């Protein structure tokens, strides 16, 4: 990625994250501008981080780190604390992934399974992801394995058309694993580069529905033992601490290779990804920052944190 | 549900209860823990701040500090304040004197408006109404189709103008249609957006001004974090909300959003969505949710009941055994008898926090009678060491209790599982919380 291009992305991200920045960053900035470092600053910082959905544990740890840094480095100016916080956040988000996605098979398509709770934007994200691959002139097949929600297949069809990707579908109510199997068979036959599988939204606490996902994963393995190569959990940026539980249970059931953070252009701060990274080491792979087809971006910790803080 | 929050609060409460006298410091610590627990449940930071201030104010009152059980009093204050925060009593929907009553659903994308529209329609029909579902989300791909399919599943009429991009027009026409076809309620499924923007708000304002809905219900996701307040506030100040429907409450969300939204809008939560099926929809009971958020089940009344019926010393011994997994069939029988004294079994169990985790495993009243009979037919030795019960003993026990060997086997297996479960439960912490309740201060 060229230097110029990279800055372009930062600028764009910045404008799209402006809502989040207004709330969170403004608060942090204003409190850090107060001058001297005193106990009150740490308390207010705690409040700001919690309001960004970073959670009590991550917040406590961050504040504790700041406190130590302030002491060790003999910081006196609150302004300095700001760069320390930025550093800490970037280093937290840059931690190596706990689960590395499997390397791509030279022959078959790279299979991505999209999962998540209801209403996080799985279907929309698939449309955007397919579009992203299509931009690279890759051959993309989408599998409509959300056979449960009314009109989910129709919705995916519209997205597939928009991104001019192929679609494999069955009837509503069909076995999602069967759809996934057929889609992978088709993707192999048609020599596709990517297969993206949509699944029905499900609360992570529903054991039977988690079993259904495991089955999808199992049958994919019958055609390609290395599939799925990527299991992405789609997460709504407005989600609070429950996202930790989602990450935990989806990981236990399937093993997640990454997170797609959607709806980041709202007032939500998306701070929960910091907590998720902190607790499970699951990296954010993409962020959704708008409603149009090309509003899905690869996630860069430094850009994310900078865009969150910079004016 | 709400185990983690429950565990935290229970621990705090237990600490508080254990104190003969409350000092400024331990009260402060206690309230700090309560604060943390609420924050972890995604209750809005500001709401938590106010909440703690309220509790503090009340707790510093004379009657608390001078009472014999100051800790207990604080638990009660927290509980009462929570119920207060949720809005005391369940509030029903309002209906227009001249039908159709217009109900407008608003909310962000993915909060569950379309599904909720169908669930609400089903709920109203069950109460003798004749709702019309109006598909006015012309933006999201296939949103109209989704509502139509749901309406078909419910065998209920829906209305839209195919291909129209004009939500206000659709809604106006829908009302005419409702009049003509004698539908007494029109439920408008409006478009959501990724976040609140002027475009969305203006559209909702136009619909509102054209149709004068009797109820404007904000549909909100129970898993929302700190942003819940911002969203609720903007919708409320700019469109005007008469009530709230909280969705996806069937997961393990700690539901802090419920508290926040109620607090910033001052509007009641009227319904909750509790599952994927169209009948998974309930009227909202503030008091019950408060208890759930506290993770207390209904610990306060359970404690009251237990106080009246259980010999405290015996209860303490039992608890001790449970925790050390030295729990025998003899103890089990005694516990069953004590439970029976407390009232109908399902009611008692419903009050135990963490019980929701064990759905489907709850014992039935008639099973309890059987179980008691089986244990009664054992010798003392067998009750102490159930592993000695082999084939011929099983036959004898089955004959003696009027059951079958299969029943005896089942009990023994269940007892084994129960011992295992107790170990897990112990980790969950509710039992200790409950035990703490039973071991009230002398």
XYZ file of C-alpha atoms in Angstrom:
753
model
C 0.000 0.000 0.000
C 1.501 3.341 -1.067
C 2.175 5.999 1.480
C -0.307 8.357 -0.114
C -3.026 5.773 -0.316
C -2.499 4.917 3.286
C -2.988 8.495 4.352
C -6.084 8.661 2.216
C -7.508 5.802 4.181
C -6.675 7.462 7.448
C -8.447 10.623 6.364
C -11.489 8.708 5.232
C -11.572 6.589 8.329
C -11.236 9.679 10.388
C -14.266 11.282 8.830
C -16.266 8.118 9.185
C -15.240 7.653 12.759
C -15.929 11.271 13.537
C -19.054 10.476 15.507
C -17.212 8.107 17.768
C -14.370 10.555 18.077
C -16.564 13.456 19.040
C -17.785 11.666 22.093
C -14.898 9.611 23.308
C -11.824 11.425 22.104
C -13.203 14.845 22.954
C -13.762 13.657 26.465
C -10.315 12.191 26.810
C -8.698 15.236 25.254
C -10.553 17.703 27.385
C -9.787 15.930 30.589
C -6.158 15.482 29.693
C -5.840 19.143 28.867
C -6.469 20.004 32.446
C -2.761 20.220 33.084
C -1.301 18.423 36.050
C -1.738 14.734 36.628
C -3.739 14.060 39.754
C -5.961 11.283 41.068
C -9.054 12.874 39.572
C -7.658 12.434 36.097
C -7.391 8.696 36.474
C -10.933 8.493 37.706
C -12.240 10.507 34.785
C -10.168 8.471 32.416
C -11.752 5.369 33.838
C -15.177 6.865 33.186
C -14.280 7.747 29.600
C -12.953 4.282 28.824
C -15.955 2.585 30.355
C -18.238 4.796 28.317
C -16.390 3.635 25.243
C -17.549 0.080 26.141
C -14.057 -1.110 26.949
C -15.365 -2.874 29.997
C -14.386 -2.687 33.627
C -11.481 -5.141 33.454
C -9.752 -3.712 30.411
C -10.341 -0.217 31.707
C -8.851 -1.011 35.096
C -5.838 -2.572 33.452
C -5.336 0.384 31.121
C -5.725 2.910 33.900
C -3.337 0.932 36.058
C -0.782 0.917 33.262
C -1.169 4.655 32.816
C -0.745 5.153 36.513
C 2.470 3.133 36.499
C 3.796 4.843 33.420
C 3.046 8.211 34.928
C 4.979 7.190 38.011
C 7.875 5.402 36.315
C 8.420 8.008 33.636
C 7.762 10.791 36.129
C 5.076 12.290 33.911
C 3.554 15.442 35.302
C 1.709 16.838 32.325
C -1.687 15.282 31.637
C -1.134 15.876 27.915
C 1.646 13.254 28.004
C -0.745 10.703 29.363
C -2.683 10.939 26.140
C 0.124 9.587 24.003
C 0.734 6.887 26.577
C -2.892 5.841 26.302
C -2.685 5.853 22.532
C 0.440 3.705 22.662
C -1.146 1.249 25.049
C -4.268 0.890 22.919
C -2.292 0.356 19.733
C -0.051 -2.203 21.359
C -3.072 -3.999 22.809
C -4.797 -4.141 19.432
C -1.625 -5.190 17.638
C -1.120 -8.304 19.686
C -0.540 -11.324 17.506
C -3.618 -13.364 16.823
C -4.257 -16.273 19.133
C -5.697 -18.321 16.278
C -3.939 -17.914 12.963
C -6.161 -18.661 9.985
C -5.106 -21.748 8.103
C -3.001 -21.136 4.993
C -4.896 -21.098 1.726
C -5.154 -24.366 -0.137
C -3.491 -24.064 -3.495
C -6.380 -25.748 -5.343
C -9.733 -25.091 -3.685
C -11.347 -21.773 -2.856
C -10.613 -19.917 0.357
C -13.664 -20.567 2.482
C -14.935 -17.950 4.926
C -17.730 -18.747 7.326
C -19.598 -15.717 8.634
C -21.248 -16.054 12.009
C -22.752 -13.784 14.613
C -25.822 -12.974 16.668
C -28.986 -11.595 15.099
C -28.992 -8.180 13.490
C -25.260 -7.440 13.487
C -25.088 -7.074 9.718
C -23.769 -10.433 8.497
C -25.597 -10.365 5.189
C -24.589 -6.786 4.423
C -20.986 -7.496 5.380
C -20.912 -10.468 3.020
C -22.061 -8.218 0.195
C -19.260 -5.794 1.001
C -16.642 -8.513 1.440
C -17.626 -10.116 -1.869
C -17.338 -6.716 -3.483
C -13.885 -6.224 -1.982
C -12.687 -9.502 -3.486
C -14.367 -8.701 -6.788
C -12.421 -5.438 -6.908
C -9.291 -7.588 -6.931
C -10.853 -9.461 -9.856
C -11.289 -12.617 -7.866
C -14.024 -15.108 -8.518
C -16.407 -15.117 -5.571
C -19.220 -17.488 -4.667
C -21.684 -16.722 -1.876
C -23.633 -19.434 -0.051
C -27.070 -18.524 1.302
C -26.973 -20.763 4.358
C -29.258 -18.497 6.377
C -32.321 -20.510 5.568
C -34.126 -19.467 8.741
C -34.831 -15.745 8.697
C -37.673 -14.678 6.464
C -36.378 -13.143 3.218
C -32.718 -13.604 4.191
C -32.040 -15.365 0.905
C -33.696 -12.580 -1.096
C -31.642 -10.004 0.781
C -28.408 -11.870 0.053
C -29.415 -12.253 -3.590
C -29.653 -8.481 -3.921
C -26.202 -8.059 -2.364
C -24.756 -10.779 -4.606
C -26.097 -8.924 -7.648
C -24.659 -5.637 -6.471
C -21.208 -7.138 -6.111
C -21.703 -9.393 -9.145
C -20.801 -12.518 -7.214
C -22.344 -15.939 -7.802
C -24.861 -17.288 -5.333
C -25.754 -20.806 -4.275
C -29.102 -21.109 -2.531
C -31.673 -23.637 -1.479
C -35.235 -23.084 -0.375
C -36.016 -21.250 2.805
C -36.024 -23.749 5.674
C -33.475 -26.058 4.012
C -30.591 -27.598 5.950
C -27.905 -24.890 6.112
C -25.151 -27.510 6.144
C -26.458 -28.897 2.868
C -26.355 -25.427 1.324
C -22.784 -24.962 2.527
C -21.758 -28.357 1.157
C -23.309 -27.741 -2.243
C -21.783 -24.290 -2.377
C -18.296 -25.592 -1.665
C -18.726 -28.320 -4.272
C -19.855 -25.674 -6.757
C -17.037 -23.318 -5.794
C -14.479 -26.079 -6.366
C -16.077 -27.058 -9.694
C -16.239 -23.460 -10.883
C -12.693 -22.820 -9.666
C -13.705 -19.891 -7.486
C -11.109 -18.003 -5.467
C -13.396 -17.307 -2.540
C -16.448 -18.895 -0.981
C -18.287 -16.804 1.608
C -20.961 -18.545 3.628
C -23.806 -16.599 5.216
C -25.371 -18.185 8.272
C -28.484 -17.340 10.231
C -28.005 -14.994 13.141
C -28.132 -16.881 16.401
C -27.645 -16.063 20.022
C -24.505 -17.732 21.213
C -26.336 -19.247 24.160
C -28.561 -21.485 22.020
C -26.876 -24.856 22.146
C -28.836 -26.422 19.299
C -28.072 -23.544 16.966
C -24.400 -23.738 17.850
C -24.532 -27.422 16.971
C -25.927 -26.426 13.601
C -22.856 -24.260 13.005
C -20.564 -27.094 14.016
C -22.313 -29.271 11.481
C -21.722 -26.713 8.745
C -18.053 -26.671 9.675
C -17.933 -30.475 9.668
C -19.479 -30.974 6.243
C -17.190 -28.380 4.703
C -14.295 -30.453 5.983
C -15.552 -33.432 3.997
C -14.836 -31.665 0.720
C -11.759 -29.807 1.863
C -10.202 -30.891 5.162
C -8.696 -27.447 5.563
C -12.024 -25.598 5.205
C -13.278 -23.280 6.516
C -10.082 -21.236 6.351
C -11.538 -18.269 8.089
C -14.381 -18.009 10.609
C -15.343 -14.407 11.081
C -17.577 -13.287 13.901
C -19.540 -10.222 12.890
C -19.974 -7.841 15.796
C -22.130 -4.731 16.032
C -20.038 -1.817 17.325
C -22.876 -0.757 19.595
C -22.659 -4.048 21.487
C -21.645 -3.800 25.095
C -20.001 -6.300 27.373
C -22.109 -9.125 26.008
C -19.716 -9.214 23.053
C -17.206 -10.898 25.364
C -19.638 -13.686 25.966
C -20.331 -13.934 22.234
C -16.612 -14.175 21.500
C -16.147 -16.766 24.217
C -18.974 -19.076 23.200
C -18.455 -18.843 19.447
C -14.776 -19.558 20.016
C -15.552 -22.555 22.182
C -17.915 -23.950 19.573
C -16.011 -23.209 16.383
C -12.833 -21.266 16.947
C -13.014 -17.771 15.539
C -10.166 -16.480 13.382
C -11.232 -12.865 13.409
C -13.841 -10.224 14.023
C -15.655 -7.897 11.656
C -16.731 -4.803 13.536
C -19.801 -3.302 11.880
C -21.788 -0.073 12.222
C -18.745 1.845 13.366
C -19.941 5.072 11.812
C -22.529 5.643 14.485
C -22.054 7.133 17.916
C -20.849 3.790 19.199
C -17.238 3.691 20.217
C -16.504 0.077 19.424
C -14.247 -0.084 22.467
C -15.397 -3.599 23.108
C -12.911 -4.896 20.520
C -10.146 -3.762 22.828
C -11.626 -5.883 25.580
C -12.030 -8.844 23.224
C -8.472 -8.582 22.005
C -7.326 -8.245 25.596
C -9.232 -11.256 26.838
C -9.179 -13.693 23.931
C -6.544 -12.394 21.552
C -9.013 -12.438 18.689
C -7.986 -9.810 16.151
C -10.298 -7.470 14.301
C -9.934 -8.146 10.572
C -12.355 -5.700 8.998
C -14.453 -2.747 10.009
C -17.748 -1.661 8.469
C -17.956 2.104 8.365
C -20.991 2.921 6.251
C -23.939 1.709 4.261
C -22.482 1.626 0.765
C -20.916 -1.351 -0.965
C -17.315 -0.256 -0.493
C -17.606 0.704 3.160
C -15.744 -2.313 4.476
C -12.093 -1.721 5.380
C -9.243 -3.878 6.594
C -8.551 -3.108 10.222
C -5.327 -1.353 11.161
C -4.855 -0.837 14.907
C -2.797 2.319 14.528
C -5.242 3.880 12.109
C -8.169 2.841 14.243
C -6.722 4.312 17.424
C -5.372 7.407 15.697
C -8.625 8.050 13.909
C -10.321 7.714 17.248
C -8.124 10.325 18.889
C -6.935 12.793 16.297
C -8.778 16.005 15.631
C -28.988 -15.549 32.862
C -27.057 -12.650 34.322
C -24.807 -15.035 36.254
C -21.720 -12.897 36.245
C -23.473 -9.796 37.447
C -25.404 -11.850 39.910
C -22.266 -13.399 41.297
C -20.686 -10.003 41.765
C -23.679 -8.471 43.452
C -24.238 -11.518 45.612
C -20.682 -11.381 46.788
C -21.000 -7.735 47.607
C -24.255 -8.299 49.396
C -22.820 -11.220 51.287
C -19.975 -9.082 52.486
C -22.358 -6.366 53.507
C -24.686 -8.792 55.228
C -21.884 -10.278 57.190
C -21.123 -6.998 58.841
C -22.583 -6.339 62.230
C -22.016 -2.662 61.828
C -21.491 -0.613 58.729
C -18.632 1.789 58.693
C -18.253 4.505 56.101
C -15.475 2.526 54.523
C -17.165 -0.822 54.088
C -20.275 0.845 52.823
C -18.205 2.714 50.286
C -16.496 -0.505 49.232
C -19.834 -2.241 48.950
C -21.320 0.462 46.785
C -18.216 0.531 44.648
C -18.685 -3.161 43.953
C -22.340 -2.600 43.109
C -21.261 0.157 40.760
C -18.753 -2.080 39.008
C -21.283 -4.854 38.668
C -23.784 -2.499 37.057
C -21.177 -1.114 34.688
C -20.222 -4.597 33.633
C -23.872 -5.173 32.834
C -23.699 -2.215 30.426
C -25.821 0.103 32.488
C -25.037 3.624 31.323
C -22.207 5.263 33.182
C -24.283 8.308 34.058
C -27.246 6.248 35.146
C -24.982 4.229 37.430
C -23.573 7.386 38.915
C -27.009 8.751 39.767
C -28.141 5.385 40.973
C -25.278 5.005 43.415
C -25.837 8.537 44.665
C -29.476 7.694 45.379
C -28.660 4.490 47.192
C -25.993 6.228 49.194
C -28.364 8.949 50.248
C -30.959 6.457 51.413
C -28.455 4.151 53.009
C -27.041 6.906 55.126
C -30.447 7.358 56.658
C -30.867 6.582 60.292
C -33.015 3.493 60.084
C -30.356 1.655 58.084
C -27.374 2.368 60.247
C -29.255 1.718 63.423
C -31.011 -1.419 62.265
C -29.772 -4.810 63.455
C -28.993 -5.935 59.915
C -27.631 -2.920 58.093
C -26.221 -5.002 55.230
C -29.569 -6.584 54.585
C -31.156 -3.152 54.520
C -28.768 -1.983 51.849
C -29.524 -4.965 49.665
C -33.159 -4.037 49.976
C -32.496 -0.417 49.095
C -30.570 -1.428 45.980
C -33.386 -3.721 44.958
C -36.083 -1.124 45.533
C -34.101 1.527 43.690
C -33.682 -0.815 40.739
C -37.414 -1.475 40.595
C -37.945 2.258 40.826
C -35.493 2.854 38.001
C -37.311 0.382 35.792
C -40.637 2.055 36.439
C -42.799 0.413 39.063
C -45.723 -1.305 37.319
C -46.178 -2.890 33.917
C -47.852 -0.403 31.571
C -50.259 -1.629 28.887
C -50.509 -0.283 25.342
C -52.861 2.614 24.682
C -55.595 2.348 22.051
C -57.286 5.103 20.070
C -60.984 5.672 20.572
C -61.354 5.739 16.814
C -59.716 2.799 15.065
C -57.295 2.022 13.666
C -54.842 2.557 16.494
C -51.530 3.378 14.861
C -48.434 1.864 16.428
C -45.130 2.998 14.948
C -41.988 0.962 15.536
C -38.710 2.817 15.297
C -35.122 1.814 15.950
C -31.678 1.220 14.517
C -30.866 -1.411 11.935
C -30.588 -4.862 13.371
C -32.480 -4.068 16.537
C -35.228 -6.409 15.371
C -38.028 -4.095 14.232
C -39.460 -6.346 11.524
C -39.546 -9.472 13.661
C -40.930 -7.439 16.550
C -43.698 -6.022 14.345
C -44.856 -9.556 13.607
C -44.553 -10.629 17.234
C -46.541 -7.620 18.396
C -49.234 -8.316 15.811
C -49.497 -11.884 17.017
C -49.683 -10.732 20.620
C -52.446 -8.232 19.826
C -54.431 -10.773 17.863
C -54.326 -13.124 20.811
C -55.911 -10.320 22.814
C -58.807 -9.978 20.379
C -57.443 -7.292 18.066
C -57.227 -7.354 14.288
C -53.866 -5.886 13.369
C -52.562 -4.891 9.952
C -48.810 -5.126 9.375
C -47.487 -2.215 7.345
C -44.137 -2.597 5.576
C -42.664 0.890 5.349
C -38.964 0.021 5.288
C -38.292 0.691 1.631
C -34.496 0.778 1.941
C -33.135 -2.412 3.424
C -32.973 -5.091 0.746
C -35.863 -7.535 1.142
C -37.189 -5.894 4.316
C -40.689 -5.634 2.845
C -40.520 -9.251 1.731
C -39.431 -10.282 5.227
C -42.494 -8.688 6.809
C -44.760 -10.192 4.157
C -43.410 -13.663 4.828
C -43.857 -13.230 8.575
C -47.423 -12.007 8.001
C -48.110 -15.069 5.852
C -46.753 -17.312 8.585
C -49.156 -15.663 11.011
C -51.967 -15.770 8.438
C -52.414 -12.090 8.949
C -52.795 -9.300 6.398
C -49.891 -7.036 5.531
C -49.789 -3.894 3.455
C -47.272 -2.209 1.239
C -47.153 -0.501 -2.122
C -44.871 -2.619 -4.303
C -41.978 -0.621 -5.669
C -42.892 2.520 -3.753
C -40.028 4.570 -2.338
C -42.344 6.751 -0.292
C -42.818 5.485 3.272
C -45.243 8.269 4.209
C -47.416 7.447 1.204
C -47.382 3.764 2.094
C -48.398 4.476 5.686
C -51.216 6.856 4.703
C -52.588 4.398 2.205
C -52.234 1.620 4.787
C -54.500 3.448 7.217
C -57.184 3.786 4.538
C -56.742 0.114 3.820
C -57.064 -0.722 7.518
C -60.327 1.238 7.738
C -61.760 -0.459 4.683
C -60.813 -3.918 5.840
C -61.877 -3.395 9.449
C -58.443 -3.760 11.010
C -58.369 -1.988 14.365
C -54.589 -1.706 14.764
C -51.955 -0.720 12.207
C -48.367 -1.626 13.056
C -45.845 0.393 11.062
C -42.462 -1.232 10.429
C -40.267 1.754 9.604
C -36.773 1.831 8.151
C -33.759 1.696 10.416
C -30.337 3.183 9.810
C -26.912 2.186 10.926
C -27.006 5.137 13.246
C -29.180 8.114 13.863
C -28.926 10.699 11.116
C -31.068 13.612 10.002
C -32.408 11.760 7.000
C -33.813 8.990 9.170
C -35.199 11.332 11.785
C -36.900 13.502 9.162
C -38.557 10.511 7.592
C -39.832 9.346 10.961
C -41.052 12.845 11.780
C -42.963 12.969 8.490
C -44.635 9.648 9.206
C -45.380 10.740 12.748
C -46.951 14.044 11.649
C -48.985 12.412 8.900
C -50.310 9.531 10.970
C -50.318 10.728 14.577
C -49.465 7.312 16.009
C -51.012 6.457 19.366
C -47.871 4.613 20.339
C -44.344 5.166 19.086
C -42.320 2.256 20.332
C -38.540 2.250 20.293
C -37.158 -1.189 19.475
C -33.791 -1.666 21.165
C -31.315 -4.527 21.348
C -30.717 -5.752 24.908
C -27.057 -6.342 24.108
C -26.371 -2.684 23.391
C -23.588 -1.125 25.389
C -23.076 2.431 26.554
C -24.432 3.748 23.263
C -27.964 2.742 24.269
C -28.503 6.054 26.035
C -27.368 8.122 23.078
C -29.688 6.258 20.731
C -32.676 6.343 23.060
C -32.142 9.993 23.852
C -31.953 11.089 20.218
C -34.995 9.102 19.180
C -36.913 10.387 22.151
C -36.105 14.063 21.819
C -36.513 14.164 18.063
C -39.313 11.747 17.300
C -40.940 11.244 20.662
C -41.193 7.797 22.152
C -44.146 6.469 24.155
C -42.608 3.168 25.099
C -39.810 0.706 24.502
C -39.559 -2.870 23.271
C -36.377 -4.619 24.306
C -35.255 -7.439 22.004
C -32.874 -10.422 22.202
C -33.298 -10.771 25.911
C -33.098 -14.540 25.549
C -29.321 -14.557 25.367
C -27.033 -13.910 28.271
C -27.123 -10.155 27.920
C -27.159 -8.576 31.321
C -29.744 -6.155 30.093
C -28.209 -2.994 31.458
C -29.582 -1.229 28.385
C -33.049 -1.718 29.834
C -32.130 0.341 32.863
C -30.407 3.031 30.854
C -33.156 3.505 28.300
C -35.892 3.658 30.861
C -33.877 6.129 32.841
C -33.084 8.573 30.018
C -36.448 8.480 28.250
C -38.607 8.137 31.332
C -40.779 5.930 29.118
C -41.814 2.450 30.149
C -40.481 -0.729 28.607
C -43.668 -2.405 27.424
C -42.549 -5.643 25.850
C -39.524 -7.882 25.627
C -38.487 -10.227 22.832
C -37.226 -13.481 24.275
C -36.629 -15.815 21.348
C -36.622 -16.378 17.617
C -40.114 -17.806 17.354
C -42.973 -15.394 16.818
C -44.567 -16.254 20.148
C -41.403 -15.466 22.098
C -42.678 -12.101 23.195
C -43.856 -10.955 26.599
C -45.268 -7.982 28.375
C -42.583 -6.444 30.541
C -42.560 -6.670 34.316
C -40.166 -4.124 35.817
C -39.923 -5.849 39.152
C -39.042 -9.219 37.653
C -36.399 -7.769 35.386
C -34.901 -5.870 38.279
C -34.541 -9.127 40.117
C -33.029 -10.720 37.056
C -30.545 -7.948 36.628
C -29.667 -8.220 40.272
C -29.273 -11.912 39.552
C -31.175 -12.500 42.722
C -33.916 -14.585 41.255
C -36.346 -13.471 43.833
C -33.905 -14.009 46.603
C -35.568 -11.625 49.001
C -38.810 -13.560 49.154
C -36.946 -16.830 49.087
C -35.018 -15.674 52.094
C -38.245 -14.705 53.802
C -39.744 -18.095 53.081
C -36.661 -19.924 54.171
C -36.491 -17.980 57.378
C -39.969 -19.124 58.257
C -39.464 -22.801 57.542
C -35.857 -23.852 57.694
C -33.937 -24.601 60.793
C -31.010 -22.280 60.336
C -28.436 -24.403 62.071
C -29.406 -27.417 60.016
C -29.294 -25.316 56.843
C -25.791 -24.200 57.655
C -24.699 -27.796 58.105
C -26.295 -28.813 54.842
C -24.641 -25.994 53.021
C -21.314 -26.982 54.444
C -21.784 -30.546 53.244
C -22.880 -29.398 49.826
C -19.830 -27.316 49.378
C -17.560 -30.110 50.493
C -19.449 -32.588 48.298
C -20.093 -34.802 51.337
C -23.739 -34.572 50.531
C -25.495 -37.923 51.042
C -28.881 -39.258 50.009
C -29.925 -38.791 53.608
C -29.169 -35.079 53.320
C -30.854 -34.975 49.969
C -34.052 -36.365 51.462
C -33.963 -33.869 54.257
C -33.487 -31.047 51.797
C -36.412 -32.218 49.721
C -38.581 -32.219 52.815
C -37.500 -28.721 53.675
C -38.116 -27.535 50.155
C -41.587 -29.019 50.258
C -42.356 -27.053 53.366
C -41.583 -23.852 51.515
C -44.361 -24.190 48.987
C -44.957 -25.506 45.487
C -41.648 -26.733 44.126
C -41.645 -24.900 40.819
C -42.347 -21.617 42.550
C -39.533 -22.136 44.977
C -37.106 -23.133 42.253
C -38.055 -20.130 40.149
C -36.818 -17.940 42.946
C -33.374 -19.507 42.996
C -30.854 -17.466 41.069
C -29.026 -19.387 38.400
C -31.889 -21.825 38.073
C -32.511 -20.583 34.535
C -29.248 -22.285 33.632
C -30.733 -25.608 34.560
C -33.825 -25.385 32.338
C -35.298 -28.774 31.673
C -33.593 -30.296 34.680
C -36.007 -28.888 37.204
C -37.557 -31.656 39.276
C -41.325 -32.066 39.172
C -43.481 -32.280 42.278
C -44.542 -35.865 41.590
C -40.955 -36.910 40.988
C -40.120 -35.597 44.404
C -42.658 -37.911 46.001
C -41.188 -40.856 44.132
C -37.646 -39.901 45.035
C -38.573 -39.616 48.669
C -40.197 -43.033 48.607
C -37.102 -44.573 47.057
C -34.782 -43.010 49.606
C -37.139 -44.048 52.399
C -36.833 -47.652 51.260
C -33.067 -47.646 51.602
C -31.155 -48.660 54.654
C -29.155 -46.060 56.521
C -25.967 -47.560 55.184
C -27.218 -47.320 51.636
C -28.125 -43.690 52.078
C -24.657 -42.888 53.331
C -22.796 -44.834 50.657
C -25.007 -45.225 47.590
C -22.238 -46.994 45.684
C -22.969 -50.222 47.594
C -26.405 -50.451 46.022
C -26.136 -53.297 43.515
C -28.705 -55.501 41.743
C -30.491 -57.216 44.590
C -30.531 -54.114 46.772
C -32.022 -52.175 43.862
C -34.768 -54.791 43.487
C -35.574 -54.614 47.183
C -35.656 -50.806 47.155
C -37.878 -50.737 44.069
C -40.314 -53.191 45.684
C -40.339 -51.299 48.920
C -41.039 -47.955 47.314
C -43.528 -49.161 44.755
C -41.241 -48.115 41.913
C -39.095 -49.964 39.382
C -35.404 -50.767 39.267
C -35.192 -48.292 36.394
C -36.511 -45.573 38.704
C -33.952 -46.457 41.340
C -31.216 -46.388 38.726
C -32.391 -43.046 37.510
C -32.321 -41.568 40.990
C -28.841 -42.891 41.657
C -27.633 -41.489 38.381
C -29.316 -38.180 39.033
C -27.820 -38.031 42.464
C -24.387 -38.570 40.962
C -25.021 -35.840 38.423
C -26.314 -33.612 41.126
C -23.132 -33.992 43.094
C -21.231 -33.084 39.950
C -23.530 -30.176 39.331
C -23.119 -28.959 42.875
C -19.444 -28.636 42.226
C -20.155 -26.539 39.152
C -22.833 -24.557 40.878
C -20.418 -23.881 43.624
C -18.176 -22.292 41.078
C -21.081 -20.255 39.766
C -21.473 -18.880 43.186
C -25.219 -18.703 43.513
C -25.429 -21.365 46.068
C -23.147 -19.537 48.351
C -25.197 -16.457 47.759
C -28.261 -18.400 48.671
C -26.509 -19.960 51.618
C -25.513 -16.494 52.689
C -29.165 -15.637 52.613
C -30.064 -18.618 54.701
C -27.408 -17.901 57.244
C -28.929 -14.634 58.250
C -27.316 -12.689 60.991
C -28.480 -13.835 64.384
